[in-house]
PDB file of C-alpha atoms in Angstrom:
ATOM      1  CA  MET A   1       0.037  -0.312  -0.242  1.00 52.00           C
ATOM      2  CA  LYS A   2       3.084   2.594   0.741  1.00 46.00           C
ATOM      3  CA  SER A   3       4.653   2.225  -2.304  1.00 49.00           C
ATOM      4  CA  LYS A   4       0.384   2.536  -4.105  1.00 51.00           C
ATOM      5  CA  VAL A   5       1.019   6.613  -2.346  1.00 46.00           C
ATOM      6  CA  TYR A   6       4.833   6.754  -2.953  1.00 44.00           C
ATOM      7  CA  PHE A   7       3.959   5.533  -6.782  1.00 48.00           C
ATOM      8  CA  PHE A   8       1.216   8.604  -6.545  1.00 50.00           C
ATOM      9  CA  ARG A   9       2.845  11.171  -4.835  1.00 49.00           C
ATOM     10  CA  ILE A  10       5.804  11.020  -7.748  1.00 49.00           C
ATOM     11  CA  LEU A  11       3.047  11.261 -10.186  1.00 48.00           C
ATOM     12  CA  VAL A  12       1.643  14.721  -8.438  1.00 48.00           C
ATOM     13  CA  ILE A  13       5.088  15.741  -8.117  1.00 48.00           C
ATOM     14  CA  GLY A  14       6.065  15.246 -11.550  1.00 53.00           C
ATOM     15  CA  PHE A  15       2.849  17.721 -12.942  1.00 51.00           C
ATOM     16  CA  PHE A  16       3.505  20.401 -10.383  1.00 48.00           C
ATOM     17  CA  VAL A  17       7.526  20.223 -11.485  1.00 48.00           C
ATOM     18  CA  GLN A  18       6.129  20.870 -15.155  1.00 50.00           C
ATOM     19  CA  LEU A  19       3.440  22.717 -14.660  1.00 48.00           C
ATOM     20  CA  ILE A  20       6.777  25.263 -12.779  1.00 42.00           C
ATOM     21  CA  SER A  21       9.795  24.748 -14.677  1.00 44.00           C
ATOM     22  CA  PHE A  22       7.655  24.791 -18.170  1.00 42.00           C
ATOM     23  CA  ASN A  23       6.482  28.499 -17.973  1.00 46.00           C
ATOM     24  CA  TYR A  24       9.594  30.014 -19.777  1.00 46.00           C
ATOM     25  CA  ALA A  25      10.962  26.960 -21.373  1.00 56.00           C
ATOM     26  CA  GLU A  26      12.956  26.832 -24.398  1.00 75.00           C
ATOM     27  CA  GLY A  27      11.323  24.519 -27.224  1.00 88.00           C
ATOM     28  CA  GLN A  28      13.236  22.055 -30.239  1.00 94.00           C
ATOM     29  CA  ARG A  29      10.677  20.790 -32.496  1.00 97.00           C
ATOM     30  CA  LEU A  30      11.461  18.093 -34.910  1.00 98.00           C
ATOM     31  CA  THR A  31       9.490  16.369 -37.510  1.00 98.00           C
ATOM     32  CA  TYR A  32      10.210  13.096 -39.194  1.00 98.00           C
ATOM     33  CA  GLU A  33       7.942  11.772 -42.365  1.00 98.00           C
ATOM     34  CA  GLY A  34       7.512   7.931 -42.471  1.00 97.00           C
ATOM     35  CA  PHE A  35       7.924   5.601 -45.314  1.00 96.00           C
ATOM     36  CA  LEU A  36       7.171   2.892 -46.133  1.00 92.00           C
ATOM     37  CA  LYS A  37       8.561   1.008 -49.612  1.00 89.00           C
ATOM     38  CA  GLY A  38       9.105   4.401 -50.729  1.00 91.00           C
ATOM     39  CA  GLU A  39       5.665   5.710 -49.939  1.00 94.00           C
ATOM     40  CA  LYS A  40       4.840   7.835 -47.318  1.00 96.00           C
ATOM     41  CA  VAL A  41       2.653   6.597 -44.521  1.00 96.00           C
ATOM     42  CA  GLY A  42       2.921   9.367 -41.912  1.00 96.00           C
ATOM     43  CA  GLU A  43       5.232  11.913 -40.255  1.00 97.00           C
ATOM     44  CA  LEU A  44       6.991  11.581 -36.322  1.00 98.00           C
ATOM     45  CA  VAL A  45       7.131  15.229 -34.162  1.00 98.00           C
ATOM     46  CA  ALA A  46       9.717  15.218 -32.045  1.00 98.00           C
ATOM     47  CA  GLU A  47       9.183  18.237 -29.489  1.00 98.00           C
ATOM     48  CA  ARG A  48      11.304  19.169 -26.705  1.00 98.00           C
ATOM     49  CA  GLU A  49      11.599  22.319 -23.892  1.00 97.00           C
ATOM     50  CA  VAL A  50      14.318  22.832 -21.674  1.00 95.00           C
ATOM     51  CA  ASN A  51      14.058  25.250 -18.513  1.00 90.00           C
ATOM     52  CA  ASP A  52      17.138  25.180 -16.847  1.00 84.00           C
ATOM     53  CA  GLU A  53      18.159  21.570 -15.859  1.00 84.00           C
ATOM     54  CA  ASN A  54      14.977  20.114 -16.429  1.00 94.00           C
ATOM     55  CA  VAL A  55      13.606  19.223 -20.068  1.00 97.00           C
ATOM     56  CA  LYS A  56      10.740  17.906 -20.959  1.00 98.00           C
ATOM     57  CA  ILE A  57      10.518  15.752 -24.379  1.00 98.00           C
ATOM     58  CA  ILE A  58       6.655  14.347 -26.129  1.00 99.00           C
ATOM     59  CA  ILE A  59       7.157  12.284 -29.448  1.00 98.00           C
ATOM     60  CA  GLN A  60       4.267  11.704 -31.251  1.00 98.00           C
ATOM     61  CA  THR A  61       3.904   8.701 -34.313  1.00 97.00           C
ATOM     62  CA  LYS A  62       1.274   8.522 -36.208  1.00 97.00           C
ATOM     63  CA  LEU A  63       1.222   6.274 -39.422  1.00 95.00           C
ATOM     64  CA  ASP A  64      -1.664   4.947 -41.927  1.00 94.00           C
ATOM     65  CA  ALA A  65       0.034   2.344 -43.876  1.00 85.00           C
ATOM     66  CA  GLN A  66      -1.278  -1.131 -45.816  1.00 80.00           C
ATOM     67  CA  LEU A  67       0.014  -3.944 -44.139  1.00 75.00           C
ATOM     68  CA  ILE A  68      -1.782  -7.302 -44.990  1.00 74.00           C
ATOM     69  CA  VAL A  69      -4.368  -5.433 -43.715  1.00 82.00           C
ATOM     70  CA  LYS A  70      -5.293  -1.576 -43.177  1.00 87.00           C
ATOM     71  CA  ILE A  71      -3.156  -0.742 -39.943  1.00 88.00           C
ATOM     72  CA  LYS A  72      -3.281   2.676 -38.467  1.00 94.00           C
ATOM     73  CA  LEU A  73      -0.756   3.404 -35.541  1.00 94.00           C
ATOM     74  CA  GLU A  74      -1.051   5.763 -32.812  1.00 97.00           C
ATOM     75  CA  LEU A  75       2.184   6.089 -30.426  1.00 97.00           C
ATOM     76  CA  TYR A  76       2.537   8.968 -27.624  1.00 98.00           C
ATOM     77  CA  SER A  77       5.700   9.332 -24.699  1.00 98.00           C
ATOM     78  CA  GLU A  78       6.486  12.037 -22.419  1.00 98.00           C
ATOM     79  CA  SER A  79       8.927  12.161 -20.606  1.00 98.00           C
ATOM     80  CA  THR A  80      10.611  14.677 -18.284  1.00 98.00           C
ATOM     81  CA  TYR A  81      14.592  14.173 -17.159  1.00 98.00           C
ATOM     82  CA  ILE A  82      15.622  16.267 -14.216  1.00 97.00           C
ATOM     83  CA  ASN A  83      19.287  17.314 -13.723  1.00 93.00           C
ATOM     84  CA  GLN A  84      19.707  15.018 -16.603  1.00 91.00           C
ATOM     85  CA  SER A  85      18.306  11.887 -15.247  1.00 96.00           C
ATOM     86  CA  LEU A  86      14.530  10.590 -16.258  1.00 98.00           C
ATOM     87  CA  PHE A  87      12.204  11.232 -13.664  1.00 98.00           C
ATOM     88  CA  GLN A  88       8.983  10.453 -15.149  1.00 98.00           C
ATOM     89  CA  ALA A  89       7.330   9.327 -18.209  1.00 98.00           C
ATOM     90  CA  SER A  90       4.535   7.826 -19.950  1.00 98.00           C
ATOM     91  CA  SER A  91       4.522   6.475 -23.449  1.00 98.00           C
ATOM     92  CA  THR A  92       0.851   4.710 -25.432  1.00 98.00           C
ATOM     93  CA  ALA A  93       0.440   2.516 -28.563  1.00 97.00           C
ATOM     94  CA  LYS A  94      -2.877   1.929 -30.709  1.00 97.00           C
ATOM     95  CA  VAL A  95      -3.550   0.177 -33.625  1.00 94.00           C
ATOM     96  CA  ASN A  96      -6.700   0.669 -35.293  1.00 95.00           C
ATOM     97  CA  GLY A  97      -7.744   3.112 -31.639  1.00 95.00           C
ATOM     98  CA  GLN A  98      -7.178   0.185 -29.844  1.00 96.00           C
ATOM     99  CA  LEU A  99      -4.742   0.709 -26.743  1.00 97.00           C
ATOM    100  CA  LYS A 100      -2.325  -2.187 -27.149  1.00 96.00           C
ATOM    101  CA  SER A 101       0.879  -0.527 -24.468  1.00 97.00           C
ATOM    102  CA  ASP A 102       0.829   1.496 -21.788  1.00 98.00           C
ATOM    103  CA  VAL A 103       4.011   1.767 -19.842  1.00 98.00           C
ATOM    104  CA  GLN A 104       4.552   4.238 -16.799  1.00 98.00           C
ATOM    105  CA  THR A 105       8.127   4.827 -15.618  1.00 98.00           C
ATOM    106  CA  VAL A 106       8.821   6.636 -12.413  1.00 98.00           C
ATOM    107  CA  LYS A 107      11.962   7.519  -9.998  1.00 97.00           C
ATOM    108  CA  TYR A 108      11.463   5.434  -6.689  1.00 92.00           C
ATOM    109  CA  GLY A 109      15.150   7.012  -4.485  1.00 92.00           C
ATOM    110  CA  ASN A 110      17.368   5.137  -6.205  1.00 94.00           C
ATOM    111  CA  GLU A 111      15.830   2.695  -8.329  1.00 97.00           C
ATOM    112  CA  TYR A 112      12.891   3.055 -11.118  1.00 98.00           C
ATOM    113  CA  GLN A 113       9.490   1.126 -11.017  1.00 98.00           C
ATOM    114  CA  VAL A 114       7.963   0.359 -14.277  1.00 98.00           C
ATOM    115  CA  GLU A 115       4.679  -0.459 -14.662  1.00 98.00           C
ATOM    116  CA  VAL A 116       3.894  -2.534 -18.228  1.00 97.00           C
ATOM    117  CA  ASP A 117       0.864  -3.253 -19.039  1.00 96.00           C
ATOM    118  CA  GLY A 118      -0.233  -3.624 -15.375  1.00 95.00           C
ATOM    119  CA  LYS A 119       2.264  -5.625 -14.673  1.00 96.00           C
ATOM    120  CA  LYS A 120       5.100  -4.063 -12.194  1.00 96.00           C
ATOM    121  CA  ARG A 121       8.007  -3.882 -10.731  1.00 96.00           C
ATOM    122  CA  THR A 122      12.177  -2.952 -10.152  1.00 96.00           C
ATOM    123  CA  LEU A 123      15.027  -1.559 -12.909  1.00 96.00           C
ATOM    124  CA  ALA A 124      17.881  -0.908 -10.451  1.00 95.00           C
ATOM    125  CA  HIS A 125      19.468   1.732 -11.360  1.00 96.00           C
ATOM    126  CA  SER A 126      19.637   5.206 -10.409  1.00 95.00           C
ATOM    127  CA  GLU A 127      20.095   7.238 -12.930  1.00 97.00           C
ATOM    128  CA  LEU A 128      18.078   6.693 -16.721  1.00 98.00           C
ATOM    129  CA  LEU A 129      18.741   8.158 -20.354  1.00 98.00           C
ATOM    130  CA  GLY A 130      15.877   7.879 -22.414  1.00 98.00           C
ATOM    131  CA  ALA A 131      15.547   6.686 -26.092  1.00 98.00           C
ATOM    132  CA  ASP A 132      13.597   9.967 -26.301  1.00 98.00           C
ATOM    133  CA  LEU A 133      16.566  12.073 -26.125  1.00 98.00           C
ATOM    134  CA  PHE A 134      18.618  11.441 -28.479  1.00 98.00           C
ATOM    135  CA  TYR A 135      16.357  12.869 -31.699  1.00 98.00           C
ATOM    136  CA  PHE A 136      18.061  16.194 -30.805  1.00 97.00           C
ATOM    137  CA  GLU A 137      21.448  15.206 -29.862  1.00 96.00           C
ATOM    138  CA  GLU A 138      24.390  12.338 -30.917  1.00 97.00           C
ATOM    139  CA  PRO A 139      24.684   9.820 -28.695  1.00 97.00           C
ATOM    140  CA  LYS A 140      28.475   9.819 -28.512  1.00 95.00           C
ATOM    141  CA  GLY A 141      30.209   8.160 -25.742  1.00 94.00           C
ATOM    142  CA  ILE A 142      27.310   6.605 -24.875  1.00 96.00           C
ATOM    143  CA  LYS A 143      26.240   2.772 -24.392  1.00 97.00           C
ATOM    144  CA  HIS A 144      23.509   2.386 -23.431  1.00 97.00           C
ATOM    145  CA  ALA A 145      19.651   3.948 -23.446  1.00 98.00           C
ATOM    146  CA  TYR A 146      16.247   3.167 -22.401  1.00 98.00           C
ATOM    147  CA  ALA A 147      13.130   2.090 -24.063  1.00 97.00           C
ATOM    148  CA  LEU A 148       9.849   4.340 -22.879  1.00 98.00           C
ATOM    149  CA  SER A 149       7.923   2.287 -24.754  1.00 95.00           C
ATOM    150  CA  SER A 150       8.574  -0.861 -23.324  1.00 95.00           C
ATOM    151  CA  GLY A 151      10.543  -0.243 -20.056  1.00 96.00           C
ATOM    152  CA  GLU A 152      13.672  -2.656 -21.449  1.00 95.00           C
ATOM    153  CA  MET A 153      16.997  -1.325 -21.794  1.00 96.00           C
ATOM    154  CA  ILE A 154      18.668  -0.756 -24.730  1.00 97.00           C
ATOM    155  CA  GLU A 155      22.218  -1.086 -26.240  1.00 97.00           C
ATOM    156  CA  ILE A 156      23.796   1.457 -28.309  1.00 98.00           C
ATOM    157  CA  THR A 157      26.512   1.013 -30.598  1.00 96.00           C
ATOM    158  CA  GLU A 158      28.725   3.549 -33.205  1.00 95.00           C
ATOM    159  CA  THR A 159      29.023   2.033 -36.583  1.00 92.00           C
ATOM    160  CA  ALA A 160      30.437   5.106 -38.115  1.00 86.00           C
ATOM    161  CA  ASN A 161      30.713   9.036 -37.740  1.00 88.00           C
ATOM    162  CA  GLN A 162      27.643   9.801 -36.555  1.00 94.00           C
ATOM    163  CA  THR A 163      25.894   6.527 -37.621  1.00 97.00           C
ATOM    164  CA  TYR A 164      24.169   3.530 -34.809  1.00 98.00           C
ATOM    165  CA  TYR A 165      22.646   0.901 -34.080  1.00 96.00           C
ATOM    166  CA  PHE A 166      20.283   0.831 -31.122  1.00 97.00           C
ATOM    167  CA  LYS A 167      19.484  -2.592 -30.444  1.00 94.00           C
ATOM    168  CA  ARG A 168      16.612  -4.764 -28.481  1.00 88.00           C
ATOM    169  CA  ASN A 169      15.833  -7.952 -28.317  1.00 81.00           C
ATOM    170  CA  GLY A 170      17.809  -8.952 -31.336  1.00 78.00           C
ATOM    171  CA  LYS A 171      15.133  -5.581 -33.181  1.00 84.00           C
ATOM    172  CA  LYS A 172      17.853  -3.214 -34.716  1.00 89.00           C
ATOM    173  CA  GLU A 173      16.612   0.697 -35.302  1.00 94.00           C
ATOM    174  CA  PHE A 174      19.269   2.217 -38.161  1.00 96.00           C
ATOM    175  CA  HIS A 175      20.423   6.159 -36.390  1.00 98.00           C
ATOM    176  CA  LYS A 176      21.949   8.584 -38.600  1.00 98.00           C
ATOM    177  CA  TYR A 177      22.956  12.152 -37.137  1.00 98.00           C
ATOM    178  CA  SER A 178      23.620  15.476 -39.191  1.00 95.00           C
ATOM    179  CA  GLU A 179      24.665  18.871 -37.093  1.00 92.00           C
ATOM    180  CA  GLY A 180      24.330  17.142 -34.086  1.00 92.00           C
ATOM    181  CA  VAL A 181      20.142  15.944 -34.259  1.00 96.00           C
ATOM    182  CA  LEU A 182      18.788  12.709 -35.658  1.00 98.00           C
ATOM    183  CA  ASP A 183      18.415  13.447 -39.700  1.00 98.00           C
ATOM    184  CA  GLU A 184      17.796   9.332 -40.702  1.00 98.00           C
ATOM    185  CA  LEU A 185      15.808   6.619 -39.104  1.00 98.00           C
ATOM    186  CA  GLU A 186      15.498   3.006 -40.055  1.00 96.00           C
ATOM    187  CA  ILE A 187      13.319   0.612 -37.767  1.00 92.00           C
ATOM    188  CA  ASN A 188      13.297  -2.766 -39.373  1.00 86.00           C
ATOM    189  CA  HIS A 189      10.335  -5.301 -38.407  1.00 78.00           C
ATOM    190  CA  LYS A 190      10.054  -9.019 -39.725  1.00 73.00           C
ATOM    191  CA  LEU A 191       7.637  -7.807 -41.779  1.00 73.00           C
ATOM    192  CA  PHE A 192       8.304  -4.438 -43.111  1.00 80.00           C
ATOM    193  CA  THR A 193      10.927  -1.331 -43.083  1.00 89.00           C
ATOM    194  CA  ILE A 194       9.789   2.092 -42.387  1.00 93.00           C
ATOM    195  CA  THR A 195      11.719   4.688 -42.257  1.00 97.00           C
ATOM    196  CA  PHE A 196      11.546   8.097 -41.152  1.00 98.00           C
ATOM    197  CA  LYS A 197      13.545  11.325 -42.470  1.00 98.00           C
ATOM    198  CA  LEU A 198      14.264  14.606 -40.956  1.00 98.00           C
ATOM    199  CA  LYS A 199      11.645  17.961 -42.805  1.00 94.00           C
ATOM    200  CA  LYS A 200      14.348  20.362 -43.624  1.00 84.00           C
ATOM    201  CA  GLU A 201      12.388  23.970 -42.520  1.00 72.00           C
ATOM    202  CA  LEU A 202      11.890  26.470 -45.445  1.00 60.00           C
TER     203      LEU A 202
END
């Protein structure tokens, strides 16, 4: 019971941290176009607000693609960082309007409480870097990150100058950077490959 009360208290604290800290924030917005077999099927929008040592990131993805059947995919994640460490995060995935995944992450002392589709567990890490940070900056020298969408750790491998692979459970994502931000993202699935390319501002 105490852990549930503390979990709720952390969420309330996090809400007020966001409410107060981001009134005067510096913002950044990146828009990526998603392609499947050369055809545009949607967009990914990454937004970051920075105020001193506090960072808030929102990632929204909407895809409408014809695979074996027509699929409408909506992904949403929101995270808060304090002093360069993940404080709390929420991530959901919907397929054709139906909720398929719900992952909540909250820092709890020197560890993290993770709830994946109602199942709770603890991560024995005093600090985490979420993978959503690496839309806005290159993971130079970083070997691991936290996947907000699954509650799992990601292995990061640099393969060439400004090029990286993010690996999790045998799955691999290709990340290419330009001028310090993510320029291209390729996600490989056994049934398809989706490529996101940064939309250049005119």
